[in-house]
Short mmCIF file of C-alpha atoms in Angstrom, two decimals:
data_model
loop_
_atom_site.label_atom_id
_atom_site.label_comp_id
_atom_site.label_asym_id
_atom_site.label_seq_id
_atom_site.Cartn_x
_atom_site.Cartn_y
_atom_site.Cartn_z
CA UNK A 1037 0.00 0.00 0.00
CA UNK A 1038 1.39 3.56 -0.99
CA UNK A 1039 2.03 6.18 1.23
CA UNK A 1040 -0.86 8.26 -0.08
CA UNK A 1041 -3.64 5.43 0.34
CA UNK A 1042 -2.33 4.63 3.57
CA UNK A 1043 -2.55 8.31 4.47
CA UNK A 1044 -5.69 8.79 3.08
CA UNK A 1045 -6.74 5.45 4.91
CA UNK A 1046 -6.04 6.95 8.31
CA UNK A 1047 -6.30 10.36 7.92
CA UNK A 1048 -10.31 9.13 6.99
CA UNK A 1049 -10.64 7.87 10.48
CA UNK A 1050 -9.80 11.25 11.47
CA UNK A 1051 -13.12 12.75 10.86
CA UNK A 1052 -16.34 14.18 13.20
CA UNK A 1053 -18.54 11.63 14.74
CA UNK A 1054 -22.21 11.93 14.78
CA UNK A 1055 -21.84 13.49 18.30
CA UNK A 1056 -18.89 16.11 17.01
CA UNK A 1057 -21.12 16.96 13.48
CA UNK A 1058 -24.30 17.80 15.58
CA UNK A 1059 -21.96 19.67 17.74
CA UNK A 1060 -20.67 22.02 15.27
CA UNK A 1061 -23.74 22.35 13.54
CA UNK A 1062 -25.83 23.65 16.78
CA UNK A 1063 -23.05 25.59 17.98
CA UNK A 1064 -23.36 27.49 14.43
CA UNK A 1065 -27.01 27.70 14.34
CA UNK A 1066 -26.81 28.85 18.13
CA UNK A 1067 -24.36 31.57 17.53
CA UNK A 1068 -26.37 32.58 14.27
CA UNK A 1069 -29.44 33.17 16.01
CA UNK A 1070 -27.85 35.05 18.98
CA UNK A 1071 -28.13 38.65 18.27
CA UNK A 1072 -25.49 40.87 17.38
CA UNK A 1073 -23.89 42.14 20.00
CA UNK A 1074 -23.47 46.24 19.74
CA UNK A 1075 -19.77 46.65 19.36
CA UNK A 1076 -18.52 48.85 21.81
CA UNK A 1077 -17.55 51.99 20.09
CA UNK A 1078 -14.08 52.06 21.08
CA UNK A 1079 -12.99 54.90 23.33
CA UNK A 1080 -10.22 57.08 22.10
CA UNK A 1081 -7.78 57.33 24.93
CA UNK A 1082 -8.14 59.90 26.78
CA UNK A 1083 -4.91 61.10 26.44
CA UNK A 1084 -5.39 61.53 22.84
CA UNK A 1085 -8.87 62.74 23.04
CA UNK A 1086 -7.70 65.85 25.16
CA UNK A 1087 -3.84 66.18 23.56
CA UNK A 1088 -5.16 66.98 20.17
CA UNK A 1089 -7.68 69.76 21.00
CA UNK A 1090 -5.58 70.96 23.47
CA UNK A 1091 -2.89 71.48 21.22
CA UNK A 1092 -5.05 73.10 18.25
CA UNK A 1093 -5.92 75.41 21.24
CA UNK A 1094 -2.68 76.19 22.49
CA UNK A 1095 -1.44 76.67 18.74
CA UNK A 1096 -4.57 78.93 18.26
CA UNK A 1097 -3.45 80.53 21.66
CA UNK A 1098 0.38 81.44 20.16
CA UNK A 1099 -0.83 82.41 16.84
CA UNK A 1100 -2.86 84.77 17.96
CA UNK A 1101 -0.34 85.83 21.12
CA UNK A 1102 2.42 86.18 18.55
CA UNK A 1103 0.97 88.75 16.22
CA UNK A 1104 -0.89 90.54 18.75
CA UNK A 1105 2.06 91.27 21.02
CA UNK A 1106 4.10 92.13 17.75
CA UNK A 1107 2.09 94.51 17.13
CA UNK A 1108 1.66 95.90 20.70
CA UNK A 1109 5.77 95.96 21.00
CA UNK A 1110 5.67 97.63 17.75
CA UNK A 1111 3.67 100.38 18.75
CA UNK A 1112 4.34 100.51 22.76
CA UNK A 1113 8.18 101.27 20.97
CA UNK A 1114 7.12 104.33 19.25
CA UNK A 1115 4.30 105.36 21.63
CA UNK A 1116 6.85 104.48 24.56
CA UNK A 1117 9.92 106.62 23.01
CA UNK A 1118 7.43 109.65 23.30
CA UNK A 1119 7.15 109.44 26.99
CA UNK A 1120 3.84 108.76 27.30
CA UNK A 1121 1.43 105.55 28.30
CA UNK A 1122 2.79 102.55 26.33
CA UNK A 1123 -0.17 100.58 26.35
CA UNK A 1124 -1.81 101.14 23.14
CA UNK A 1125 -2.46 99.39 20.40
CA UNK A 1126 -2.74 100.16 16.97
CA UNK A 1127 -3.02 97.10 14.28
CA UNK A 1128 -1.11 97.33 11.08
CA UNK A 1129 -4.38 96.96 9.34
CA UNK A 1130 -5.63 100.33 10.26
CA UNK A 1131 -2.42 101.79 8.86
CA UNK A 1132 -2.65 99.63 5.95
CA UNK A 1133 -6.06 100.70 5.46
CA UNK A 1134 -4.72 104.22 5.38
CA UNK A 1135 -4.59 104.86 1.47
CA UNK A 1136 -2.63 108.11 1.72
CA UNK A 1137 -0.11 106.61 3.47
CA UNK A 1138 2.84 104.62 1.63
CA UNK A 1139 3.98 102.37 3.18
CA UNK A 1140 7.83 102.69 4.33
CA UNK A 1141 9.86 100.04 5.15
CA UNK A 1142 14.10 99.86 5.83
CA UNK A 1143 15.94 102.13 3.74
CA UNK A 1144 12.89 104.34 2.46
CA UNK A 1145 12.17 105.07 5.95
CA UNK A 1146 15.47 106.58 7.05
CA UNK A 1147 15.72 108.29 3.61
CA UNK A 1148 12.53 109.59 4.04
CA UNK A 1149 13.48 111.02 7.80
CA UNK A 1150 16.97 112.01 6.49
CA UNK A 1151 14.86 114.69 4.51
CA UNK A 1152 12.39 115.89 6.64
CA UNK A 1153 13.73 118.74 8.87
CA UNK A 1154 11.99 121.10 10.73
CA UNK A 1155 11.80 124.04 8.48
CA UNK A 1156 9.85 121.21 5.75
CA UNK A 1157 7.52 120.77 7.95
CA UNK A 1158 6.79 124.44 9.15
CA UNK A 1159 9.04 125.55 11.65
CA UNK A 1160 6.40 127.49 13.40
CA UNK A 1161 7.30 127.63 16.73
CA UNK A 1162 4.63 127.24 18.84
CA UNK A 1163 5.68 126.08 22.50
CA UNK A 1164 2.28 126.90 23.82
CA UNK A 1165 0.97 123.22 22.12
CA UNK A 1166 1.05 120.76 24.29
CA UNK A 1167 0.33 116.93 23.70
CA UNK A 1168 -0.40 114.57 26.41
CA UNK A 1169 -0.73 110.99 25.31
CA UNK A 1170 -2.53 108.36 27.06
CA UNK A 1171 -3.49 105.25 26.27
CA UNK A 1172 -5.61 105.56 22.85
CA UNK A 1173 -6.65 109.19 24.23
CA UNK A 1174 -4.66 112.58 23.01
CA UNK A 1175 -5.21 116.01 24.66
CA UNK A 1176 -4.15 118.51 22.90
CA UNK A 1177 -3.63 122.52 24.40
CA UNK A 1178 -3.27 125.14 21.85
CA UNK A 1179 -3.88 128.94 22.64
CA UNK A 1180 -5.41 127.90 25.76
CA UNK A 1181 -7.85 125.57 24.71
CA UNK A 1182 -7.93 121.75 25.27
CA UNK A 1183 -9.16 119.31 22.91
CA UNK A 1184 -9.60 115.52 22.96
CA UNK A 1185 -8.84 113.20 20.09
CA UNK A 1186 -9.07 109.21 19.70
CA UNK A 1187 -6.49 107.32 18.07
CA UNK A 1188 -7.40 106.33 14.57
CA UNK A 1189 -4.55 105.49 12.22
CA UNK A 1190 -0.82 106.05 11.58
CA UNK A 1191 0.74 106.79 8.98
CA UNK A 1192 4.11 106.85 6.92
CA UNK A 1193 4.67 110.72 5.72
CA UNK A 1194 4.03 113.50 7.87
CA UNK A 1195 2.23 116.08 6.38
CA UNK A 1196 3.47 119.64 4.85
CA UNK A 1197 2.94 122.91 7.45
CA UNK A 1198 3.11 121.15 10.52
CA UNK A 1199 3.63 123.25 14.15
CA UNK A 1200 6.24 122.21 16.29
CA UNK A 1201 4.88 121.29 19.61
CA UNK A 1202 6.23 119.08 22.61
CA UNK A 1203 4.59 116.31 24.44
CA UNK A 1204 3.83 116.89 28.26
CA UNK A 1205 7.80 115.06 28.76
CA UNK A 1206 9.01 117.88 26.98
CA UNK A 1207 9.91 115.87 24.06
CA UNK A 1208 10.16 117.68 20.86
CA UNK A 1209 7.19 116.58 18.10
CA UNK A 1210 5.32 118.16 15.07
CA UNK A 1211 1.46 118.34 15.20
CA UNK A 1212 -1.23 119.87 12.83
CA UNK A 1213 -4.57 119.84 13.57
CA UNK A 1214 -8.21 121.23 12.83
CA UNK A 1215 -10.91 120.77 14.70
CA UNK A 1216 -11.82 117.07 13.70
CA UNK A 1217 -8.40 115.72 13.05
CA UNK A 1218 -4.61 115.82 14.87
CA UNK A 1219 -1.65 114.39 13.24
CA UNK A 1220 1.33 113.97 15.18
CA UNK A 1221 4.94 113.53 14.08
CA UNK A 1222 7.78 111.80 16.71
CA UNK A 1223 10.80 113.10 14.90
CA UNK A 1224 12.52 110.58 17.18
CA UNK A 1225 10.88 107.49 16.44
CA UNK A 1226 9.86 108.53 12.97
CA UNK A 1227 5.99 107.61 13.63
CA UNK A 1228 2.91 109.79 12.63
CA UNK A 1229 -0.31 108.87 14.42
CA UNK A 1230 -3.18 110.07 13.05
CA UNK A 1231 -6.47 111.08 15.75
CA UNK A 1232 -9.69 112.32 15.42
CA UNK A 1233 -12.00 113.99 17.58
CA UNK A 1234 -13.34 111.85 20.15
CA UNK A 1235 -17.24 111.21 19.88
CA UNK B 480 -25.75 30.90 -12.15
CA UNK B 481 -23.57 30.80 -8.99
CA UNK B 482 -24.41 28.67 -5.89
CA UNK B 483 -25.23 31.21 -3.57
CA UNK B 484 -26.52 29.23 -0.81
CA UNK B 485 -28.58 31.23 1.70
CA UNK B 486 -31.90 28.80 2.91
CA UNK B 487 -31.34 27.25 6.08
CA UNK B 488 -31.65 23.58 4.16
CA UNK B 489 -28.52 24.26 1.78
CA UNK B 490 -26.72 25.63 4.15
CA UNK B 491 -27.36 22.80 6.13
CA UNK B 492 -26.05 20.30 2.66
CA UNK B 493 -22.77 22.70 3.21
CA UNK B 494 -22.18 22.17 6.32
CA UNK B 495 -22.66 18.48 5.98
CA UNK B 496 -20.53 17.67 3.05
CA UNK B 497 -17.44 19.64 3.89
CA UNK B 498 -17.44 19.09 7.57
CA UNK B 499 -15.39 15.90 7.64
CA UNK B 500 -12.81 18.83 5.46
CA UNK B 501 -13.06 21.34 7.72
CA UNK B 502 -12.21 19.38 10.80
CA UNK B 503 -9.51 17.36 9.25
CA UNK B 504 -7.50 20.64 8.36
CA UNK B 505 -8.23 22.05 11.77
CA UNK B 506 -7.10 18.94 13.41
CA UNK B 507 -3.94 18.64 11.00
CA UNK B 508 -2.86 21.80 12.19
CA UNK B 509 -4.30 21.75 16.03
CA UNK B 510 -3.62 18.12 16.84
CA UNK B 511 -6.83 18.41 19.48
CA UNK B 512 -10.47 17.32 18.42
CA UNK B 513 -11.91 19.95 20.76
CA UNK B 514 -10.41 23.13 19.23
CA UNK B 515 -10.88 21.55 15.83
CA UNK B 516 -14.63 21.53 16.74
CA UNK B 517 -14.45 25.58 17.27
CA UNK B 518 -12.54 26.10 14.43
CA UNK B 519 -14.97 24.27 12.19
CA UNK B 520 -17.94 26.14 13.84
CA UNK B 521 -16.04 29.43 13.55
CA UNK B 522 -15.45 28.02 9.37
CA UNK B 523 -19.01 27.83 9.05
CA UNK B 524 -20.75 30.69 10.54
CA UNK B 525 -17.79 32.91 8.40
CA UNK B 526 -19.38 30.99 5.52
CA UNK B 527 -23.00 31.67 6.40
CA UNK B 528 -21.91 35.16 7.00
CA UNK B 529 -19.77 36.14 3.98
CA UNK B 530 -23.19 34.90 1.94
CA UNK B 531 -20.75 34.89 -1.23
CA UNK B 532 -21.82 33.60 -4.63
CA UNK B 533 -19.66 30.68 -5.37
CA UNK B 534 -18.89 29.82 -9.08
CA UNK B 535 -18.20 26.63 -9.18
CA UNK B 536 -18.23 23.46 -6.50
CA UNK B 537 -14.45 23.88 -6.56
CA UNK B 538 -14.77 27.47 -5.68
CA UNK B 539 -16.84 26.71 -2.41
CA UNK B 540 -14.42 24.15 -1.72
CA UNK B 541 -11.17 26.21 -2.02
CA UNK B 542 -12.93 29.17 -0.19
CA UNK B 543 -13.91 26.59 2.91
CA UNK B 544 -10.01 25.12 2.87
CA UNK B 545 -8.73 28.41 2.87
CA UNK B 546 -10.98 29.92 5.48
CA UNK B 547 -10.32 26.50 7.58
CA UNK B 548 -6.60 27.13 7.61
CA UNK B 549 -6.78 30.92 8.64
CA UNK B 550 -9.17 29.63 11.07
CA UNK B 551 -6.64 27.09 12.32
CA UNK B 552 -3.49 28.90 11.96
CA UNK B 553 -5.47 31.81 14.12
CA UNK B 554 -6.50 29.01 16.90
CA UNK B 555 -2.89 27.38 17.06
CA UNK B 556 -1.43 31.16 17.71
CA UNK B 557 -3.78 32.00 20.45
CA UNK B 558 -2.48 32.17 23.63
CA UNK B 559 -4.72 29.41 24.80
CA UNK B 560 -2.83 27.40 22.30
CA UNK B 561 0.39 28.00 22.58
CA UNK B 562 0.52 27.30 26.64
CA UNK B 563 -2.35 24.28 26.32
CA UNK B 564 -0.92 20.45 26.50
CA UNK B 565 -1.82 19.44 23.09
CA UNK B 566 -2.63 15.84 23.89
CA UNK B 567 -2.37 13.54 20.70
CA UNK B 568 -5.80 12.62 19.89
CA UNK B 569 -4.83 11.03 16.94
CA UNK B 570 -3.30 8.52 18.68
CA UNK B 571 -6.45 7.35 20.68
CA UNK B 572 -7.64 6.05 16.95
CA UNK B 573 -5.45 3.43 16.48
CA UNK B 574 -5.21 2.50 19.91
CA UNK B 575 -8.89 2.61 20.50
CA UNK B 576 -8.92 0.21 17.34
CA UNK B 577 -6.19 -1.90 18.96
CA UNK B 578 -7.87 -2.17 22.39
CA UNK B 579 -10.87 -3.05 20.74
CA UNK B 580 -12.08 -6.84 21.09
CA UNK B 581 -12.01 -8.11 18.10
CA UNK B 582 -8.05 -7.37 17.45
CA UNK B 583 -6.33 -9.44 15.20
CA UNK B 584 -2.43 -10.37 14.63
CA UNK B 585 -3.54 -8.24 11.49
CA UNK B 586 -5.15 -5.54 12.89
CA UNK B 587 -2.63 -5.06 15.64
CA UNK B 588 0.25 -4.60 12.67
CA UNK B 589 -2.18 -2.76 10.76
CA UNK B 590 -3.04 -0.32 13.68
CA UNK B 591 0.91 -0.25 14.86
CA UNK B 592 1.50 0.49 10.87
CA UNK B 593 -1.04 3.62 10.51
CA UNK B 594 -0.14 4.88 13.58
CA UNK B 595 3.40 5.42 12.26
CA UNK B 596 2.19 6.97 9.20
CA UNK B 597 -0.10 9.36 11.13
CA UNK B 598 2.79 9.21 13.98
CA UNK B 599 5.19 10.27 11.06
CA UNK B 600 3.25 13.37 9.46
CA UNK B 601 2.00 14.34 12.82
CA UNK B 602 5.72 15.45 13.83
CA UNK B 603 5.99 17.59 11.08
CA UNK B 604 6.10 21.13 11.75
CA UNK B 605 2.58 22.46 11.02
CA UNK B 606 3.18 23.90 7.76
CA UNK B 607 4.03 21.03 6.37
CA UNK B 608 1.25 19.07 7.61
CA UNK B 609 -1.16 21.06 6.07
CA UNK B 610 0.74 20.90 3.02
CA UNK B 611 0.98 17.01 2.96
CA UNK B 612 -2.65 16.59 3.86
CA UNK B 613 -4.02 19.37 1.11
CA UNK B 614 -1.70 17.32 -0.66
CA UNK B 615 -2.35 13.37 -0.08
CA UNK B 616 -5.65 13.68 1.00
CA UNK B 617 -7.07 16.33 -0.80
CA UNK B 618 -5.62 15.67 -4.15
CA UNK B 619 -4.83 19.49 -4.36
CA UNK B 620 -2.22 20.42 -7.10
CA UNK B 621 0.48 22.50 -5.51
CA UNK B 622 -1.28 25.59 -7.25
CA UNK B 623 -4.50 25.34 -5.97
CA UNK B 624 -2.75 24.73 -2.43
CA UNK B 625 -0.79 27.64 -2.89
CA UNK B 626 -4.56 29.69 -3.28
CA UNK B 627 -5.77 27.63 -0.83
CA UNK B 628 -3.26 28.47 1.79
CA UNK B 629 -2.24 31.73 0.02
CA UNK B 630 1.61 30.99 -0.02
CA UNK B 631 2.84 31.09 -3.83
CA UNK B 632 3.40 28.05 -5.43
CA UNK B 633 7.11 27.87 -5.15
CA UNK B 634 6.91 28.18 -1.75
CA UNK B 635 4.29 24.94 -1.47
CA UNK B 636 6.82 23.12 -3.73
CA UNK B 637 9.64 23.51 -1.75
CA UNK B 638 7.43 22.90 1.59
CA UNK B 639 5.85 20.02 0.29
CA UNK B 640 9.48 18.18 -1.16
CA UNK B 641 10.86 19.25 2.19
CA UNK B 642 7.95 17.65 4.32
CA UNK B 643 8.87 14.44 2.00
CA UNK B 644 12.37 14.15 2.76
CA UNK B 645 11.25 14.22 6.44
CA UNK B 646 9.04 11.76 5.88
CA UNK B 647 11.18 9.68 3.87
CA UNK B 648 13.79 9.83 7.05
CA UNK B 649 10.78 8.65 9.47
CA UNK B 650 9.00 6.23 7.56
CA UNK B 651 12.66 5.09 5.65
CA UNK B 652 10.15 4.63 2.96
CA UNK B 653 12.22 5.30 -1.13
CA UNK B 654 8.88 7.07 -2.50
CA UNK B 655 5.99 8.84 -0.98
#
């Protein structure tokens, strides 16, 4: 007898009985008629659930920290240099918004404040104007009167016919105004802020 | 027209033509009449589940051997398996038939002779069981056990000539 016969010859004996056959066949009828059970919906860790908001937050957090305190140190620099309240804020946009105003970067800037002297823009002595800065506030006293503008915009280039003025620190700046607007000029920090009248 | 089988009295033709199949793979590869009982149940209700349209005979067949030895290589890698004593039931077959009362001078060689056959592939490593039985038993060319098993053919070649040198060196048999 061959391998393969006498293989197949034992290997035949190897099959279910009666008993096993029934066996298998109720325990796949049984576990066909159970019902489903609901698969748990797996939890997501719960370090995972919280580290990926948290971090979208925190990135959020620094975006938004980053450019705003840019732009604070930005402007708390040239506010600051004039002696006054540093805590204002004025976003780029508002100056970008400004139309009129070019924007100067690098070496336009410095050319720009190479040329301006004080005889360009006026020269009219006028030591009775006073500008006190605070915050997003500006009180100006000219000729004995006292007005109150609001912060609105900055600008690059100072305009023509300014007065020479000083701020309450005694610091030496250019200002023209009218009765709705005030432009001042920090020749020392080479910023113009534009106000308006306060509502 | 495929075979789709679906009604509870086909399903139950499946079940019995192929179960003798089923439980000979998962006992080729599991050595233990209990777990090959699960595995054959777990064969089945995949089967029932899958509700695929066979072809061809051949197709339900090949689909059944292959989902037997996933089935069985899953079992024999589950922890239960790999720490359980696998006691030989095998062996209980020939002896049963040796104990029994009507032995013979010829049945007690006979027995003594099949055990070493079944003795012999039995101590191959399970890939090569599988192999011999798709093989032997099944009359599966080495392609078809290659889709069956899902190894490429090559690889059944050399597993199945390597599984008869072993042989060869058990049984000290020239040809298998």
């Amino acid at each position: 007898m061959s391998f393969k016969d006498e293989f197949k010859q034992e290997m035949s004996k190897i099959s279910p009985t009666e008993e096993q056959a029934a066996r298998i066949r109720d325990g796949v009828y049984k576990r066909l008629s159970e019902q489903p059970k609901p698969t748990k919906k797996r939890k997501t860790p719960l370090f995972f659930a919280a580290a990926v908001p948290a971090a979208a937050a925190l990135l959020g957090i620094f975006v938004i920290l980053r450019f705003s305190l840019n732009n604070r140190i930005n402007v708390n620099e040239n506010i600051g240099n004039t002696g006054n309240a540093g805590n204002t804020a004025i976003s780029d946009d508002k100056a970008a918004d400004n139309d009129t105003a070019p924007s100067l970067s690098g070496q336009d800037k410095s050319e720009f404040t190479s040329n301006v002297s004080s005889e360009m823009l006026g020269g009219e002595q006028k030591n009775d104007i006073t500008v006190g800065l605070c915050g997003t506030s500006c009180v100006l006293f000219a000729d004995g009167e006292k007005r109150v503008y609001q912060l609105s915009a900055r600008a690059n280039t100072p305009p023509e016919g300014m007065l020479s003025a000083q701020t309450e620190n005694g610091e030496h700046i250019f200002v023209q105004f009218d009765e709705k607007t005030l432009t001042v000029y920090f020749p020392k920090n080479r910023d113009v802020l534009l106000f308006k009248t306060a509502v | 027209m495929g075979l789709s089988l679906k009604t509870a009295d086909s399903f139950d033709e499946v079940m019995r033509l192929y179960t003798p199949t089923v439980y000979r793979i998962a006992f080729t590869r599991l050595k233990n009449a209990a777990d090959s009982e699960d595995v054959s149940q777990e064969v089945f209700l995949r089967y029932f589940k899958a509700n695929i349209t066979f072809q061809s005979e051949e197709h339900r067949k090949a689909w059944l051997i292959r989902c037997a030895v996933n089935c069985a290589n899953s079992a024999a890698g589950s922890a239960y398996a790999r720490h359980k004593d696998n006691s030989d039931d095998w062996e209980q077959l020939a002896d049963s038939e040796m104990l029994s009362d009507n032995v013979t001078e010829e049945n007690f060689e006979r027995g003594e002779r099949r055990k070493t056959v079944l003795d012999a592939v039995m101590s191959l490593p399970p890939k090569y069981r599988t192999v011999i039985y798709l093989f032997y038993f099944e009359d599966l060319q080495t392609d078809e056990i290659a889709k069956a098993t899902g190894l490429r053919g090559a690889t059944v070649r050399s597993q199945l000539s390597r599984a008869r040198e072993l042989l060869k060196k058990i049984l000290g048999e020239a040809e298998l």
